[in-house]
CSV table of C-alpha atoms in Angstrom, one decimal:
chain,number,residue,atom,x,y,z
U,12,UNK,CA,-75.6,-87.1,-56.3
U,13,UNK,CA,-73.1,-84.3,-55.3
U,14,UNK,CA,-71.8,-86.5,-52.5
U,15,UNK,CA,-71.3,-89.5,-54.6
U,16,UNK,CA,-69.4,-87.3,-57.0
U,17,UNK,CA,-67.2,-85.9,-54.4
U,18,UNK,CA,-66.6,-89.3,-52.9
U,19,UNK,CA,-65.7,-90.6,-56.1
U,20,UNK,CA,-63.1,-87.7,-56.7
U,21,UNK,CA,-61.5,-88.3,-53.3
U,22,UNK,CA,-61.3,-92.2,-54.0
U,23,UNK,CA,-59.8,-91.5,-57.4
U,24,UNK,CA,-57.3,-89.1,-55.9
U,25,UNK,CA,-56.3,-91.5,-53.2
U,26,UNK,CA,-55.9,-94.5,-55.9
U,27,UNK,CA,-53.8,-92.2,-58.1
U,28,UNK,CA,-51.6,-91.1,-55.4
U,29,UNK,CA,-50.9,-94.9,-54.1
U,30,UNK,CA,-50.5,-95.9,-57.8
U,31,UNK,CA,-47.6,-93.2,-58.2
U,32,UNK,CA,-45.9,-93.8,-54.9
U,33,UNK,CA,-46.3,-97.8,-55.5
U,34,UNK,CA,-45.0,-97.4,-59.0
U,35,UNK,CA,-42.1,-95.5,-58.0
U,36,UNK,CA,-41.2,-97.9,-55.5
U,37,UNK,CA,-41.6,-100.9,-58.1
U,38,UNK,CA,-39.9,-98.9,-60.8
U,39,UNK,CA,-36.7,-98.4,-58.4
U,40,UNK,CA,-36.8,-102.2,-57.4
U,41,UNK,CA,-36.9,-103.0,-61.2
U,42,UNK,CA,-34.0,-100.6,-61.8
U,43,UNK,CA,-32.3,-101.1,-58.7
U,44,UNK,CA,-28.7,-100.5,-60.3
U,45,UNK,CA,-29.9,-97.6,-62.0
U,46,UNK,CA,-31.5,-96.1,-59.1
U,47,UNK,CA,-28.4,-96.9,-57.1
U,48,UNK,CA,-26.3,-95.0,-59.7
U,49,UNK,CA,-28.6,-92.2,-59.5
U,50,UNK,CA,-28.2,-92.0,-55.7
U,51,UNK,CA,-24.7,-92.0,-55.9
U,52,UNK,CA,-24.5,-89.4,-58.6
U,53,UNK,CA,-26.6,-87.3,-56.3
U,54,UNK,CA,-24.4,-87.8,-53.2
U,55,UNK,CA,-21.2,-87.1,-55.3
U,56,UNK,CA,-22.7,-83.9,-56.7
U,57,UNK,CA,-23.7,-82.6,-53.4
U,58,UNK,CA,-20.5,-83.5,-52.0
U,59,UNK,CA,-18.5,-81.8,-54.9
U,60,UNK,CA,-20.6,-78.7,-54.5
U,61,UNK,CA,-20.0,-78.7,-50.6
U,62,UNK,CA,-16.3,-78.8,-51.2
U,63,UNK,CA,-16.3,-76.2,-53.8
U,64,UNK,CA,-18.0,-73.9,-51.4
U,65,UNK,CA,-15.6,-74.6,-48.8
U,66,UNK,CA,-12.7,-74.1,-51.1
U,67,UNK,CA,-14.0,-70.9,-52.5
U,68,UNK,CA,-14.5,-69.5,-48.9
U,69,UNK,CA,-10.7,-70.3,-48.1
U,70,UNK,CA,-9.7,-68.8,-51.4
U,71,UNK,CA,-11.7,-65.6,-50.6
U,72,UNK,CA,-10.2,-65.5,-47.2
U,73,UNK,CA,-6.7,-65.6,-48.6
U,74,UNK,CA,-7.5,-62.9,-51.4
U,75,UNK,CA,-9.4,-60.7,-49.1
U,76,UNK,CA,-7.2,-61.3,-46.0
U,77,UNK,CA,-7.4,-58.0,-44.4
U,78,UNK,CA,-11.2,-57.8,-44.6
U,79,UNK,CA,-11.2,-61.5,-43.2
U,80,UNK,CA,-9.1,-60.5,-40.4
U,81,UNK,CA,-11.2,-57.6,-39.4
U,82,UNK,CA,-14.5,-59.6,-39.6
U,83,UNK,CA,-12.9,-62.5,-37.6
U,84,UNK,CA,-11.7,-59.9,-35.1
U,85,UNK,CA,-15.1,-58.3,-34.8
U,86,UNK,CA,-16.6,-61.7,-34.2
U,87,UNK,CA,-14.2,-62.4,-31.6
U,88,UNK,CA,-15.0,-59.1,-29.7
U,89,UNK,CA,-18.6,-59.7,-30.1
U,90,UNK,CA,-18.4,-63.0,-28.5
U,91,UNK,CA,-16.4,-61.7,-25.6
U,92,UNK,CA,-18.7,-59.0,-25.1
U,93,UNK,CA,-21.6,-61.3,-25.6
U,94,UNK,CA,-20.2,-63.5,-22.7
U,95,UNK,CA,-19.1,-60.5,-20.5
U,96,UNK,CA,-22.7,-58.9,-20.7
U,97,UNK,CA,-24.2,-62.2,-19.8
U,98,UNK,CA,-21.8,-62.4,-16.8
U,99,UNK,CA,-23.2,-58.9,-15.7
U,100,UNK,CA,-21.1,-56.1,-17.4
U,101,UNK,CA,-23.5,-54.4,-19.6
U,102,UNK,CA,-21.5,-51.4,-20.4
U,103,UNK,CA,-19.2,-52.9,-22.9
U,104,UNK,CA,-21.4,-52.2,-26.0
U,105,UNK,CA,-18.8,-49.4,-27.0
U,106,UNK,CA,-16.0,-51.6,-27.6
U,107,UNK,CA,-18.3,-54.0,-29.8
U,108,UNK,CA,-19.6,-50.9,-31.8
U,109,UNK,CA,-15.8,-49.8,-32.3
U,110,UNK,CA,-14.8,-53.4,-33.5
U,111,UNK,CA,-17.7,-53.2,-35.9
U,112,UNK,CA,-16.7,-49.7,-37.2
U,113,UNK,CA,-13.2,-51.0,-37.6
U,114,UNK,CA,-14.7,-53.8,-39.7
U,115,UNK,CA,-16.5,-51.5,-41.7
U,116,UNK,CA,-13.7,-49.1,-42.5
U,117,UNK,CA,-11.6,-52.0,-43.7
U,118,UNK,CA,-14.3,-53.3,-45.8
U,119,UNK,CA,-14.9,-49.9,-47.1
U,120,UNK,CA,-11.2,-49.5,-48.1
U,121,UNK,CA,-11.4,-52.9,-49.7
U,122,UNK,CA,-14.4,-51.8,-51.6
U,123,UNK,CA,-12.8,-48.8,-52.6
U,124,UNK,CA,-9.8,-50.4,-54.0
U,125,UNK,CA,-11.9,-53.0,-55.9
U,126,UNK,CA,-14.1,-50.3,-57.5
U,127,UNK,CA,-10.8,-48.4,-58.5
U,128,UNK,CA,-9.5,-51.8,-60.3
U,129,UNK,CA,-12.7,-52.4,-61.8
U,130,UNK,CA,-12.9,-48.8,-63.1
U,131,UNK,CA,-9.3,-49.1,-64.5
U,132,UNK,CA,-10.2,-52.3,-66.1
U,133,UNK,CA,-13.2,-51.1,-67.6
U,134,UNK,CA,-11.8,-47.8,-68.9
U,135,UNK,CA,-8.3,-49.0,-69.7
U,136,UNK,CA,-6.8,-45.7,-68.6
U,137,UNK,CA,-4.4,-44.9,-65.9
U,138,UNK,CA,-6.3,-41.6,-64.7
U,139,UNK,CA,-8.0,-43.6,-61.8
U,140,UNK,CA,-4.8,-45.3,-60.8
U,141,UNK,CA,-3.0,-42.1,-60.9
U,142,UNK,CA,-5.7,-40.4,-58.8
U,143,UNK,CA,-5.4,-43.2,-56.3
U,144,UNK,CA,-1.5,-43.0,-56.3
U,145,UNK,CA,-1.7,-39.2,-55.7
U,146,UNK,CA,-4.3,-39.7,-52.7
U,147,UNK,CA,-1.9,-42.1,-51.3
U,148,UNK,CA,1.1,-40.0,-51.5
U,149,UNK,CA,-0.8,-37.2,-50.1
U,150,UNK,CA,-1.5,-39.4,-47.0
U,151,UNK,CA,1.9,-40.7,-47.0
U,152,UNK,CA,3.4,-37.3,-47.2
U,153,UNK,CA,1.4,-36.3,-44.1
U,154,UNK,CA,2.5,-39.3,-42.0
U,155,UNK,CA,6.4,-38.6,-43.1
U,156,UNK,CA,6.0,-34.9,-42.2
U,157,UNK,CA,4.6,-35.8,-38.8
U,158,UNK,CA,7.6,-38.0,-38.1
U,159,UNK,CA,10.2,-35.6,-39.3
U,160,UNK,CA,8.6,-32.8,-37.5
U,161,UNK,CA,7.7,-34.6,-34.4
U,162,UNK,CA,8.2,-32.0,-31.9
U,163,UNK,CA,6.0,-29.5,-33.7
U,164,UNK,CA,3.2,-32.2,-34.2
U,165,UNK,CA,3.3,-32.9,-30.5
U,166,UNK,CA,3.0,-29.2,-29.8
U,167,UNK,CA,0.0,-28.9,-32.2
U,168,UNK,CA,-1.6,-31.8,-30.7
U,169,UNK,CA,-0.9,-30.5,-26.9
U,170,UNK,CA,-2.2,-27.2,-27.9
U,171,UNK,CA,-5.6,-28.7,-29.3
U,172,UNK,CA,-5.9,-30.8,-26.3
U,173,UNK,CA,-5.5,-27.7,-23.9
U,174,UNK,CA,-7.9,-25.7,-26.2
U,175,UNK,CA,-10.6,-28.3,-25.8
U,176,UNK,CA,-10.1,-28.4,-22.1
U,177,UNK,CA,-10.2,-24.6,-21.6
U,178,UNK,CA,-13.2,-24.5,-24.0
U,179,UNK,CA,-15.1,-27.2,-21.8
U,180,UNK,CA,-14.1,-25.2,-18.5
U,181,UNK,CA,-15.1,-21.8,-19.9
U,182,UNK,CA,-18.5,-23.4,-20.9
U,183,UNK,CA,-19.0,-24.8,-17.6
U,184,UNK,CA,-17.3,-21.9,-15.6
U,185,UNK,CA,-19.3,-19.3,-17.6
U,186,UNK,CA,-22.6,-21.1,-16.5
U,187,UNK,CA,-21.6,-21.0,-13.0
U,188,UNK,CA,-20.5,-17.3,-13.1
U,189,UNK,CA,-23.9,-16.3,-14.9
U,190,UNK,CA,-25.9,-18.1,-12.2
U,191,UNK,CA,-24.1,-16.2,-9.6
U,192,UNK,CA,-24.3,-12.9,-11.3
U,193,UNK,CA,-28.2,-13.4,-12.0
U,194,UNK,CA,-28.8,-15.1,-8.5
U,195,UNK,CA,-31.0,-12.1,-7.4
U,196,UNK,CA,-33.1,-12.6,-10.7
U,197,UNK,CA,-34.0,-16.2,-10.0
U,198,UNK,CA,-34.9,-15.6,-6.3
C-alpha cells in the first residue's frame, strides 16, 4: 500500500511538472506578441542597466581621478611583476608592495577628504574645513621652508645620513671589538 501511494505521488508530481511546462509553452504560443514584447523589455532593461553601470564607472573615474590613476598604476605594476616573476625574477615583490602602498595612501587621502566634506555638510560649520586648511598650510609651510633654506635642509639630511651610517658602523664594529677583547673567554 505504501509503495502504491509513493508511486502515485511520483506520477502526480511528474504530470504536474509536465502540465506546468507545457502550459507555459502553450500560453507563450497563444500570447506570442505579448511574450515577444516581454522578452524585448527584459533585454532592453538589462542593456540599460549595463550601460548605466558602465557610465557610472566612467563618472567615478573622472570624479576620483587620482584614486583611479593610483589603482590603475598598481594594476599595471602588478601585471608587470607577475610577468617578470613568471619569467624567473622572483625578487620583485617589493615593488609590488610599494605600488599597493602608494594606492592605499592615495585612497586614504581621498577618504579623509570625503569624510571632512561629509562632516562639514552634516555639521554646517567651517571648523572642520578650517582644521584641514590649517593642516595643509602647516605642510605647505614646511615645504616652502625646505625650498627657501635649501642648503640648511641638505646639510640636515646629510647629517642624518652620516649619523645612521656611523650608528650602524659602531654597532658592527663594537661587536667585533667585544669579541676580540673577550676572545680568551670564549676559548
